Short mmCIF file of C-alpha atoms in Angstrom, two decimals:
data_model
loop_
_atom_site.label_atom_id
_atom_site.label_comp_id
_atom_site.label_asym_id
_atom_site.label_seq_id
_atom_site.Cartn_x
_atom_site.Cartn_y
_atom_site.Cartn_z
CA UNK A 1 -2.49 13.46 -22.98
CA UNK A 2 1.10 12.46 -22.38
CA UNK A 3 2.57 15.63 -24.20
CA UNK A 4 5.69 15.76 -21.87
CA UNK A 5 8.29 13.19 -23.05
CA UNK A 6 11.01 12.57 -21.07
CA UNK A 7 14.73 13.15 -22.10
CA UNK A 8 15.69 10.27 -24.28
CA UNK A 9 18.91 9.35 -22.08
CA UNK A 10 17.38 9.33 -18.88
CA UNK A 11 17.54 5.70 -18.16
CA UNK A 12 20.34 5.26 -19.90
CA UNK A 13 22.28 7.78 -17.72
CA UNK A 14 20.41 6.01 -14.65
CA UNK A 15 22.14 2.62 -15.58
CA UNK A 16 25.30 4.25 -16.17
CA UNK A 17 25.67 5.88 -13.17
CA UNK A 18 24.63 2.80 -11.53
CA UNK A 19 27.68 0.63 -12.70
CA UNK A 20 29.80 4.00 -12.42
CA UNK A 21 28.51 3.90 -8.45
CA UNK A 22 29.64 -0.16 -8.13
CA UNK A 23 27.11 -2.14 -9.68
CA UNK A 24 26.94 -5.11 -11.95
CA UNK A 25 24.46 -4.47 -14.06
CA UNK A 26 21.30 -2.51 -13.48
CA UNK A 27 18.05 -1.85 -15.36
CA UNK A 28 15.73 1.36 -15.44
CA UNK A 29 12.28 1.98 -16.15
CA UNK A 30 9.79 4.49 -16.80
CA UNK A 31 6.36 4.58 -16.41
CA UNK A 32 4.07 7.55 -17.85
CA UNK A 33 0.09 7.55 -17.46
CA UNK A 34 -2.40 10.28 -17.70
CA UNK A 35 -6.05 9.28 -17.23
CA UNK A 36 -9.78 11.24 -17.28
CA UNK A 37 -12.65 9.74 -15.76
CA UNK A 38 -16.07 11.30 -15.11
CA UNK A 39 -18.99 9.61 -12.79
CA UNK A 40 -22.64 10.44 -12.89
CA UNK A 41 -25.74 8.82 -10.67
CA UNK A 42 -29.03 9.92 -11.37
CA UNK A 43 -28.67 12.02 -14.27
CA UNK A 44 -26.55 14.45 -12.15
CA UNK A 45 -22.71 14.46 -12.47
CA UNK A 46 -20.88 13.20 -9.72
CA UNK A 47 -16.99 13.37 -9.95
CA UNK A 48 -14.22 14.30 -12.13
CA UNK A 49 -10.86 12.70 -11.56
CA UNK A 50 -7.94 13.28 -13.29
CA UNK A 51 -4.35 12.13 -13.13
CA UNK A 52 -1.26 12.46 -14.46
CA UNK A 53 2.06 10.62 -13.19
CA UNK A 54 5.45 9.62 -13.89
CA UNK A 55 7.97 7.09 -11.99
CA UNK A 56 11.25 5.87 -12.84
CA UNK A 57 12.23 2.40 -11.15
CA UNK A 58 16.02 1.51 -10.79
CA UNK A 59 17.39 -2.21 -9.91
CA UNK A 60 20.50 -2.84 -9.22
CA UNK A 61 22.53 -6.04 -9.02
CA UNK A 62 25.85 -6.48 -6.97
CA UNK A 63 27.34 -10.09 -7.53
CA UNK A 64 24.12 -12.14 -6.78
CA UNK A 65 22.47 -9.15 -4.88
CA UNK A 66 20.05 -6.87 -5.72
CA UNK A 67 17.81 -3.79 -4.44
CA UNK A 68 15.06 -2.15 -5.92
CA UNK A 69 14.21 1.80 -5.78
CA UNK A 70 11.57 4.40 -7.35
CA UNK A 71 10.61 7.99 -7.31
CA UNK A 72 8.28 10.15 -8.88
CA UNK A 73 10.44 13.24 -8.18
CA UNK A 74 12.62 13.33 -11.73
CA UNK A 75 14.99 15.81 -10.83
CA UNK A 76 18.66 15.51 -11.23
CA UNK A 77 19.03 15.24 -7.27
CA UNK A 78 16.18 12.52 -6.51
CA UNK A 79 18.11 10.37 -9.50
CA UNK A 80 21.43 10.42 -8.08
CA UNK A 81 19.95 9.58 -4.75
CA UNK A 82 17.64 6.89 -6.32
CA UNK A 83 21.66 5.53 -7.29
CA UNK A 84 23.20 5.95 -4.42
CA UNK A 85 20.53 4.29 -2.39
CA UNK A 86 19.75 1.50 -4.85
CA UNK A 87 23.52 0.34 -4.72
CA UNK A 88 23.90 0.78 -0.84
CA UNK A 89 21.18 -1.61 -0.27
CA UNK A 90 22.18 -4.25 -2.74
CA UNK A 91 25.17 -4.12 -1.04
CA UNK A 92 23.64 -5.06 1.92
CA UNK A 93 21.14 -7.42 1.03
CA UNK A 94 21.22 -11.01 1.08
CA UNK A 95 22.99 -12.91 -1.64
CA UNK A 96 20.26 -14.84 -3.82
CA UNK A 97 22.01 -17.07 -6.48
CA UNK A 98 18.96 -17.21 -8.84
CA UNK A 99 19.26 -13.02 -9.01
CA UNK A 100 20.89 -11.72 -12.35
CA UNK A 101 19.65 -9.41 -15.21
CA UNK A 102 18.51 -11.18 -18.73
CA UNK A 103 22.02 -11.58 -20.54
CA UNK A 104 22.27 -9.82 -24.05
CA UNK A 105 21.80 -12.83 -26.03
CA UNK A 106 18.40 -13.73 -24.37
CA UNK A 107 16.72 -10.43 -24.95
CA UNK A 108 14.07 -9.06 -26.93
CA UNK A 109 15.72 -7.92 -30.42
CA UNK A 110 13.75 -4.75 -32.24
CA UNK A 111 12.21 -3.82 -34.58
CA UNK A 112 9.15 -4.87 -32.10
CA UNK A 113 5.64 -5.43 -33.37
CA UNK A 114 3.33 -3.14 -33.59
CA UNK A 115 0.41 -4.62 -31.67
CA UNK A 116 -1.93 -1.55 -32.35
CA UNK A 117 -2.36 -0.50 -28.84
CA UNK A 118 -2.37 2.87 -28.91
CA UNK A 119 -5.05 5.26 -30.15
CA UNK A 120 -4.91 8.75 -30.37
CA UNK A 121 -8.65 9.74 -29.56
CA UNK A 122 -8.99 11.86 -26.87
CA UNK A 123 -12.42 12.21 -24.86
CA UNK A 124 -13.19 15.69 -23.06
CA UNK A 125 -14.96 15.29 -19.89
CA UNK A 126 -18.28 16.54 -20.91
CA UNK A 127 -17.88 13.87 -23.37
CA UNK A 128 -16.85 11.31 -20.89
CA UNK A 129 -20.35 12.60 -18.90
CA UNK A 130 -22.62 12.93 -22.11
CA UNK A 131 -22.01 9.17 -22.73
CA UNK A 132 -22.02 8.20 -19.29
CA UNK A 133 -25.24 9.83 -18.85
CA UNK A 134 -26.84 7.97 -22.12
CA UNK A 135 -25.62 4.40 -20.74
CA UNK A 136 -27.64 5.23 -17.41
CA UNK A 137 -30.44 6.44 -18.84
CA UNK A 138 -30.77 3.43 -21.16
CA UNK A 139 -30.23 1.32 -17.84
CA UNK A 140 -32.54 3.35 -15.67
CA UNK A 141 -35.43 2.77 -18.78
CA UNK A 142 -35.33 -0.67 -18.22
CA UNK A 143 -39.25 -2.02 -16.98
CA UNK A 144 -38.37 -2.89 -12.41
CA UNK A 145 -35.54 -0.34 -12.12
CA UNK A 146 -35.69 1.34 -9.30
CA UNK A 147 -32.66 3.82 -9.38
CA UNK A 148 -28.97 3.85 -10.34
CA UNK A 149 -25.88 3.11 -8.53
CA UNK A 150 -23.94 5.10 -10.90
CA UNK A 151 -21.78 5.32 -14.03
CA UNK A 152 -18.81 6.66 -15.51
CA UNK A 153 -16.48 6.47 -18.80
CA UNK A 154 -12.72 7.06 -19.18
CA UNK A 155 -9.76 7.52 -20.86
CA UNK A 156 -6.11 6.58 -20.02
CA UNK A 157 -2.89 6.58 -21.57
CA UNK A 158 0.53 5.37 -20.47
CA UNK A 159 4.31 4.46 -21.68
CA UNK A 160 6.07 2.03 -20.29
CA UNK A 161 10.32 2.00 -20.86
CA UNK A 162 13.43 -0.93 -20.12
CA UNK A 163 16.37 -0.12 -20.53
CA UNK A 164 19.49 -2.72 -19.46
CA UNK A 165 22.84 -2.28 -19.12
CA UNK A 166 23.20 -4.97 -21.77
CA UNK A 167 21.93 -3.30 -23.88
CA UNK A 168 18.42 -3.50 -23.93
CA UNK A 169 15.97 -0.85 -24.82
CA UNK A 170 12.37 -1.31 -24.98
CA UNK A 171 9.27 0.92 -25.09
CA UNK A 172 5.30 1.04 -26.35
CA UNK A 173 2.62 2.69 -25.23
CA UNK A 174 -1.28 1.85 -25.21
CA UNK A 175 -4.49 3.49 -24.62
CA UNK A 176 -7.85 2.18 -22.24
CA UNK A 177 -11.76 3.37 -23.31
CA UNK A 178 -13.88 2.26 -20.58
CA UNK A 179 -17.61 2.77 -19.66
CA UNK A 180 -19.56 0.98 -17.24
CA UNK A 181 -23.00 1.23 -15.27
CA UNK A 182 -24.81 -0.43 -12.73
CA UNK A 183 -28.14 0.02 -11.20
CA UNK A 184 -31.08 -1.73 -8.94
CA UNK A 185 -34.27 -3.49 -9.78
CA UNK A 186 -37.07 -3.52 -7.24
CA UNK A 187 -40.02 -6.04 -7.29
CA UNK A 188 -42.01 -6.20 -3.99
CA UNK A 189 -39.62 -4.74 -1.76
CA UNK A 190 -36.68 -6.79 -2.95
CA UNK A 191 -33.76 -4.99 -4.67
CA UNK A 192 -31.10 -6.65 -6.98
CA UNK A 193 -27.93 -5.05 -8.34
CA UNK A 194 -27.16 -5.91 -12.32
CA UNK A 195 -24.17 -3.88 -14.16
CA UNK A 196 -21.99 -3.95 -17.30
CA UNK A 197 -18.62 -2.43 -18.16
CA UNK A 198 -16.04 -2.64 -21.31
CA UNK A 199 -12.60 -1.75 -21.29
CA UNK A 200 -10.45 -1.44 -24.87
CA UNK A 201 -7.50 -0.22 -26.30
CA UNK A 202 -9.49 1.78 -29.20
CA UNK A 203 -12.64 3.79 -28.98
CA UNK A 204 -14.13 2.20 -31.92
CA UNK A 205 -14.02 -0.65 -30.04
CA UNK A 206 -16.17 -0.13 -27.22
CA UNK A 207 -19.69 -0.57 -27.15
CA UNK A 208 -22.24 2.21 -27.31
CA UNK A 209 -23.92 3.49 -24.12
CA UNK A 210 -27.10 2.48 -25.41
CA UNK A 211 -25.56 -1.15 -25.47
CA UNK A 212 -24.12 -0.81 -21.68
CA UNK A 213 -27.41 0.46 -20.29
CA UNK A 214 -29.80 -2.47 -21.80
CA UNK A 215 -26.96 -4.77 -20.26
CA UNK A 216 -26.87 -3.49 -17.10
CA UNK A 217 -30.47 -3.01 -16.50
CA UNK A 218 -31.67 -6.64 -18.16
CA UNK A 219 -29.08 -8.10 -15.83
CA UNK A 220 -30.33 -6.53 -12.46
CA UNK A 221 -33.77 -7.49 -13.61
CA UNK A 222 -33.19 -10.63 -14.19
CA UNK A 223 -31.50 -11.11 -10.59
CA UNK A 224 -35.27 -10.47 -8.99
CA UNK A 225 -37.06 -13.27 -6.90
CA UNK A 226 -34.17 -14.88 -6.23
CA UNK A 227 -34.67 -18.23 -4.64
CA UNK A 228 -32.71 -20.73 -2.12
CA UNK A 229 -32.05 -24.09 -3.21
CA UNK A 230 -31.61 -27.06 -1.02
CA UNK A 231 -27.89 -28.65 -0.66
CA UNK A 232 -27.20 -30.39 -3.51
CA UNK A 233 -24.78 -31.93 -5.99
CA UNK A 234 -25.69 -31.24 -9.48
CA UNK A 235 -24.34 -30.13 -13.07
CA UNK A 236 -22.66 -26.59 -13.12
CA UNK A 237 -22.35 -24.19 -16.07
CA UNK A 238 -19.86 -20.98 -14.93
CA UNK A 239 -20.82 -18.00 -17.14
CA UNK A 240 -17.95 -17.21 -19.94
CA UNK A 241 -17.89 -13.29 -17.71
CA UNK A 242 -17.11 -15.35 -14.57
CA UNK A 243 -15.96 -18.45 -15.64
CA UNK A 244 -11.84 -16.90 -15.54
CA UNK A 245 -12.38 -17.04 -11.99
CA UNK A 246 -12.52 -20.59 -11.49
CA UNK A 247 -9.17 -20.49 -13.99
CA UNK A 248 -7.37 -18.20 -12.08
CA UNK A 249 -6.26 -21.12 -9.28
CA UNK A 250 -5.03 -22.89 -12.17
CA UNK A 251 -2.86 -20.13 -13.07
CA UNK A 252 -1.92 -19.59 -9.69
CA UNK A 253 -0.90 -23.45 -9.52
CA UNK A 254 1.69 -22.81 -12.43
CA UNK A 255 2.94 -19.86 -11.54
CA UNK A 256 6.87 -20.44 -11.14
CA UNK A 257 7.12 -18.61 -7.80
CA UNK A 258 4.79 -20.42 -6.15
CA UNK A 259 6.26 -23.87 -7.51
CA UNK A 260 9.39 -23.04 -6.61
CA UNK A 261 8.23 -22.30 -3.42
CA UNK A 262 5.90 -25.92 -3.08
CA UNK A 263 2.80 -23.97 -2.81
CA UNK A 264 1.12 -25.24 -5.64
CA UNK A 265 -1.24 -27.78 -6.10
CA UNK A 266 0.01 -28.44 -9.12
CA UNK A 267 3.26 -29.40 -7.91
CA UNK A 268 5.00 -32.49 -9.59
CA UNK A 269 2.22 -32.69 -13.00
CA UNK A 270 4.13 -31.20 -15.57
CA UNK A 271 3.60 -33.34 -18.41
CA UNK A 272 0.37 -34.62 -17.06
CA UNK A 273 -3.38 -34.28 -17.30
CA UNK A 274 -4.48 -31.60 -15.57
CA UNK A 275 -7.68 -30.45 -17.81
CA UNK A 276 -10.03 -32.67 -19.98
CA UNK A 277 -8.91 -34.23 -23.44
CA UNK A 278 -9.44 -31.65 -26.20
CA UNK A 279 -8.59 -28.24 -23.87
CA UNK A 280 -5.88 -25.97 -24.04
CA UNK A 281 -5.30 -22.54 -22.52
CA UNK A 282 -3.41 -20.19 -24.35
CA UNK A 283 -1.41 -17.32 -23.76
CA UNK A 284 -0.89 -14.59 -26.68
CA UNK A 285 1.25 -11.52 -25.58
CA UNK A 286 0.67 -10.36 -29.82
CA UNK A 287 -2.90 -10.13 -29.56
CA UNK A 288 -3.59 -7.13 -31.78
CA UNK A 289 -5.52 -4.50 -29.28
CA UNK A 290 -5.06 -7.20 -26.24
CA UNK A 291 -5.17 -5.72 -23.03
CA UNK A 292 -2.36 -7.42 -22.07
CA UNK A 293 -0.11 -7.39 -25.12
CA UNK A 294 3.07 -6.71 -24.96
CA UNK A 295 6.51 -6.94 -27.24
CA UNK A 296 8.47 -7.78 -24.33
CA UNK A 297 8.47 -8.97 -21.26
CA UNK A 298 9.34 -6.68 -18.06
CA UNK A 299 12.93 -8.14 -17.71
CA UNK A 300 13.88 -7.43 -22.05
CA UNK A 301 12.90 -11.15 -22.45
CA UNK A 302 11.46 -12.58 -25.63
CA UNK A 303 7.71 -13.81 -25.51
CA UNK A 304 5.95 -15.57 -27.81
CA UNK A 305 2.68 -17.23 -28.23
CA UNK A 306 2.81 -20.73 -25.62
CA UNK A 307 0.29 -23.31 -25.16
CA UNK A 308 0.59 -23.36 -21.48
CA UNK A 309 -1.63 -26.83 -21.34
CA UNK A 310 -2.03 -28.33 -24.62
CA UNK A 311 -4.86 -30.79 -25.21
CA UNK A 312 -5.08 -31.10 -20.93
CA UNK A 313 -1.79 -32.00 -20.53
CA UNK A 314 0.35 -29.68 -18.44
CA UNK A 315 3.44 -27.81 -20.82
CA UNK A 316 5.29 -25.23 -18.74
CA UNK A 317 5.26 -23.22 -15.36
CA UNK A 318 5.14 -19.90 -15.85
CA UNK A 319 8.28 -18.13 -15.17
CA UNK A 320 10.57 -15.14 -14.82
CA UNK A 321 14.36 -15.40 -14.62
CA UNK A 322 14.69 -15.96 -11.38
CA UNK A 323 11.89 -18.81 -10.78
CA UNK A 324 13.71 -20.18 -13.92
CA UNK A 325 16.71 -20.46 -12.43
CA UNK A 326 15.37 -22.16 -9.05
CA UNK A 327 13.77 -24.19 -11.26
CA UNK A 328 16.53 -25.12 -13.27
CA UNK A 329 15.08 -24.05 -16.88
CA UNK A 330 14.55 -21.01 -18.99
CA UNK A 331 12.22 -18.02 -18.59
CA UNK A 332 9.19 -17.98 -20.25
CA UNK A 333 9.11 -14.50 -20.63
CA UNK A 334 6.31 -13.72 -18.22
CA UNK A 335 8.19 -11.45 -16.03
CA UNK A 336 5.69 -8.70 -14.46
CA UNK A 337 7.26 -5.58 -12.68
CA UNK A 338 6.06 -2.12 -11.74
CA UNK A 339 8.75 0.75 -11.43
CA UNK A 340 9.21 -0.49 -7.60
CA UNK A 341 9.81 -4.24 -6.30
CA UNK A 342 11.83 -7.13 -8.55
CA UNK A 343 9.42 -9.25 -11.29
CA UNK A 344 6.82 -11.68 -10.09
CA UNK A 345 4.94 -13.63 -13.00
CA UNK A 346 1.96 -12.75 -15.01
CA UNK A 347 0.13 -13.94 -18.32
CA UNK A 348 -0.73 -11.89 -21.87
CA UNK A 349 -3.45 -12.80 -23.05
CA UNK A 350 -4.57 -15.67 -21.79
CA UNK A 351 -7.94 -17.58 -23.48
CA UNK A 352 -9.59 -21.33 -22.39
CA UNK A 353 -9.99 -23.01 -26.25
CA UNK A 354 -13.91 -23.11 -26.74
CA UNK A 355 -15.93 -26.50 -27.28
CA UNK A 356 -18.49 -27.22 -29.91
CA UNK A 357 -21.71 -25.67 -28.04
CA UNK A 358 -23.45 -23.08 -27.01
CA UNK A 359 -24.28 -22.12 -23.10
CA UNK A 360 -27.80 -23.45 -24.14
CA UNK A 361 -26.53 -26.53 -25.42
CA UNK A 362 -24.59 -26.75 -22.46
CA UNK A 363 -27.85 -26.86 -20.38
CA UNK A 364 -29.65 -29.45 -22.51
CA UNK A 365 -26.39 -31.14 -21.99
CA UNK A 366 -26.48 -31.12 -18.00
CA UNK A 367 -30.29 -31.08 -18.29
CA UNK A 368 -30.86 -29.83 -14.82
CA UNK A 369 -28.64 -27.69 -12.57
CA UNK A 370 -27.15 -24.46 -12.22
CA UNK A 371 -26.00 -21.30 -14.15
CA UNK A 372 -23.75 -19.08 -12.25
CA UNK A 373 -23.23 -15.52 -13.19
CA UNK A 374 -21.55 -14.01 -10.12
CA UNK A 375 -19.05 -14.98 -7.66
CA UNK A 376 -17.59 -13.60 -4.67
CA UNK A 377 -15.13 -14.49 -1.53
CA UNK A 378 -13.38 -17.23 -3.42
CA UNK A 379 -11.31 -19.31 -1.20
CA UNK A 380 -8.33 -21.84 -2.22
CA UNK A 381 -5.85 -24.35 -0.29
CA UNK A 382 -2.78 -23.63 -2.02
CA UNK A 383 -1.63 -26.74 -1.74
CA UNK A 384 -4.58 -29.07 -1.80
CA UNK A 385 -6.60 -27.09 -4.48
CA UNK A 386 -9.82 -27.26 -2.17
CA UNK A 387 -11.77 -24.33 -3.56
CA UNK A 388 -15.17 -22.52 -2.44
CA UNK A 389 -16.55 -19.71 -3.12
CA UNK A 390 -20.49 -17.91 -2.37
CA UNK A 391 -21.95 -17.34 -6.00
CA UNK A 392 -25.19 -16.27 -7.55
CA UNK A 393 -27.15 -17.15 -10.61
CA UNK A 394 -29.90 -19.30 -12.24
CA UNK A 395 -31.39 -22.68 -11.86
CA UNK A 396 -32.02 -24.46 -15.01
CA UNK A 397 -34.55 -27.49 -15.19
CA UNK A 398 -34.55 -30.14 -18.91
CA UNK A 399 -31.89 -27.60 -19.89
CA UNK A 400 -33.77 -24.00 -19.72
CA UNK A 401 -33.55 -21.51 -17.49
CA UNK A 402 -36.30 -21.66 -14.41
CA UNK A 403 -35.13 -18.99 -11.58
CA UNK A 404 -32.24 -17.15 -9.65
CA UNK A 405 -30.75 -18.04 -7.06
CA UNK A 406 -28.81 -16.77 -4.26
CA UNK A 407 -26.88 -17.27 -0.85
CA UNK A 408 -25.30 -20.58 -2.10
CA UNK A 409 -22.11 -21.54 -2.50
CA UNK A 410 -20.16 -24.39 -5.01
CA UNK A 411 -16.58 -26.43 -3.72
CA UNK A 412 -14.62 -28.91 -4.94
CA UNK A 413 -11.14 -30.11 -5.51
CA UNK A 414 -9.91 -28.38 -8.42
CA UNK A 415 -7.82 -31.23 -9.60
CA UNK A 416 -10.92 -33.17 -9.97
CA UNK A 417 -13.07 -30.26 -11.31
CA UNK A 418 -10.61 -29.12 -14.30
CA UNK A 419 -10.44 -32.46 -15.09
CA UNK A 420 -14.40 -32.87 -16.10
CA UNK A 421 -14.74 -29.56 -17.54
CA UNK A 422 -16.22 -29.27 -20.74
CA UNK A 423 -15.91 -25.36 -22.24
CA UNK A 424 -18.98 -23.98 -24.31
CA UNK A 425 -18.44 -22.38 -27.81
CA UNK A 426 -19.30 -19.06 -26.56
CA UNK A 427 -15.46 -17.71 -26.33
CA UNK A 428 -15.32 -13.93 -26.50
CA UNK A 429 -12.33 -11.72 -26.10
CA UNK A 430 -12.76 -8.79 -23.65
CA UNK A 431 -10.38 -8.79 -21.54
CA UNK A 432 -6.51 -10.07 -20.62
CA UNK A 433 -8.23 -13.39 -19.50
CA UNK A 434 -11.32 -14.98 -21.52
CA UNK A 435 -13.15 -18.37 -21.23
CA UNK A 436 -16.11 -19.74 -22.84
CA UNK A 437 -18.69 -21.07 -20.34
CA UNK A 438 -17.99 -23.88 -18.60
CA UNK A 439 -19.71 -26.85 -17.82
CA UNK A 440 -18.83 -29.11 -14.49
CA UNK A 441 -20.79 -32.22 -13.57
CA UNK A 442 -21.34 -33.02 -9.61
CA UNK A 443 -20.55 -29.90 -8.27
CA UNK A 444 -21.27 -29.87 -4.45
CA UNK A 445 -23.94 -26.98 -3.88
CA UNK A 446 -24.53 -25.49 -0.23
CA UNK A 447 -27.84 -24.06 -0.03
CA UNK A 448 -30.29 -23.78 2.63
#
């Protein structure tokens, strides 16, 4: 779909021009996507969208200044402006001695892997709608379906370019498949939403319709007669689709921005315990077909696969240059940027390692207690790690399944929690961010 390349010196000339106009050093990038997506409800097509764009992002350093600026007007004109104004405002900006560009012996150094990201099937949009219809029809067959809140497929592509004036220049480009539905059981009057979706780099890798519909409608049926527990504090099991949602704090915690800043909870337990005996998380930028691979990082820096915390014990912060710097150590390589704003932080592919059982043996583990399988309205203390948030699922009784559940809600202190978590064996990779289930003991539970 991208069929337009853009002029091979393009950034190049952007961070010439940019030193030529006063600066230090400067780095350019490009991004390209084109994307198709199609929606249907009720057998009936519902929308088309599709979109094509391009931006180029300039940043600019002046002595320890810097300023950021992006367009998606390419013209000759808008680029010299985008120089003109870049360099003007670093000029003008504060002076930050942790800014400065990744120096030529830090970078990335090609040939970079191929990580097998890209595919070059192409879906038309009456194929998009012929398979978005078969995954709601599957859905819709389901026995206590009532109707369909809709589904859709799509297709995406996008490029993504660094180029630094020390000589850096990076590129790759990847591909997204995705299909989804979701629909409504009734029983009695009472209505419960269920849906499923899949995202991956390669067509061949995404399930069939006929697999997202018996998903999505066994899941909202399953949701039906729902009932409200009594406060309690009891064994819980977070689903392996949800369960990266009670990781995310922790990733939060280490991100180097918000250490350097002393809003972490994590503050002051590098080299400690921070997750049960036996975990690790790991972060994989080299993933083959990851959704968040990558040869490079968004500053030119090398990555590499990094045990962020290696049998529990806290290893590193996560960190771009700057955060490095305040930090006094070395980047990481998890620099995250779009064409406008300086890097922030952000992980690969991350994964939880997996125990030695399955969410059922998790159960007869706990033996009674609950099974969540959707969450929503998180809430965290930064800097206490006090964390709530309103979930849904199933109450389990001498470790099998009894009912649903709803309206409730689960908190604790996360430094506690992650401490008594024991992950299931049920690891599966579908996204940037994958956990097994996970089993807590003495969770508090507000019900009715």
């Amino acid at each position: 779909m991208l069929d337009r390349p853009a002029p091979a010196d393009r950034l190049h000339d952007l961070v010439r021009d940019a030193l030529k106009a006063g600066a230090n050093a400067a780095e350019a990038v490009s991004s390209e996507r084109a994307s198709l997506s199609v929606g249907v409800r009720n057998g009936a097509l519902e929308d088309v969208e599709r979109e094509e764009s391009r931006d180029l992002g300039l940043r600019v350093f002046v002595g320890r200044r810097q300023a950021t600026v992006s367009a998606s007007d390419l013209s000759d004109a808008t680029r010299n402006r985008l120089v003109e104004r870049a360099v003007a405002m670093a000029r003008l900006a504060p002076e930050d001695p942790y800014n400065d560009i990744t120096p030529r012996d830090q970078l990335a150094t090609g040939p970079f892997r191929d990580l097998d990201l890209f595919d070059a099937s192409e879906l038309s949009a009456a194929e998009l709608e012929a398979v978005s219809r078969e995954a709601e029809s599957v859905a819709l067959g389901t026995p206590e379906i009532a109707r369909s809140e809709g589904a859709g497929a799509g297709y995406s592509s996008s490029r993504w370019r660094l180029v630094t004036s020390e000589g850096f220049d990076g590129r790759y480009e990847a591909t997204g498949f995705s299909l989804h539905a979701s629909v409504i059981a009734e029983r009695d009057g009472a209505m419960e939403r269920g849906g499923e979706g899949r995202t991956t780099r390669h067509l061949a890798d995404l399930p069939s319709p006929e697999a997202i519909g018996v998903e999505a409608g066994r899941k909202a049926a399953a949701r039906l007669g729902p009932r409200k527990i009594a406060s309690t504090t009891a064994p819980v099991i977070f689903d392996r689709r949800i369960a990266t949602q009670v990781l995310s704090p922790l990733i939060g915690a280490i991100a180097g921005p918000s250490v350097a800043r002393g809003t972490s909870f994590l503050m002051g337990r590098m080299g400690q315990q921070v997750l049960a005996k036996g975990v690790s998380v790991i972060d994989d930028p080299f993933r083959m077909r990851g959704l968040g691979s990558t040869p490079f990082d968004d500053e030119g820096s090398r990555v590499d696969e990094l045990a962020i915390v290696e049998d529990g014990i806290l290893k590193t912060w996560l960190l771009n240059r700057a955060a490095a710097a305040q930090l006094g150590l070395k980047t990481t390589g998890h620099a995250s940027r779009g064409s406008a704003g300086p890097p922030g932080v952000s992980t690969h592919n991350l994964h939880l390692t997996p125990g030695e059982k399955d969410q059922a043996g998790l159960m007869a583990d706990a033996g009674t207690g609950l099974v969540v399988t959707g969450m929503f309205g998180p809430s965290l203390n930064p800097n206490t790690g006090d964390w709530s948030a309103g979930v849904h699922g199933f109450w389990f009784e001498r470790g099998e399944i009894a009912y649903p559940v709803s309206e409730i809600t689960v908190a604790g202190k996360l430094t506690d929690m992650m401490l008594r978590m024991v992950p299931g064996a049920d690891l599966e990779f579908r996204g940037s961010a994958n956990s097994p289930s996970l089993l807590i003991d003495d969770v508090a539970i507000a019900g009715k």
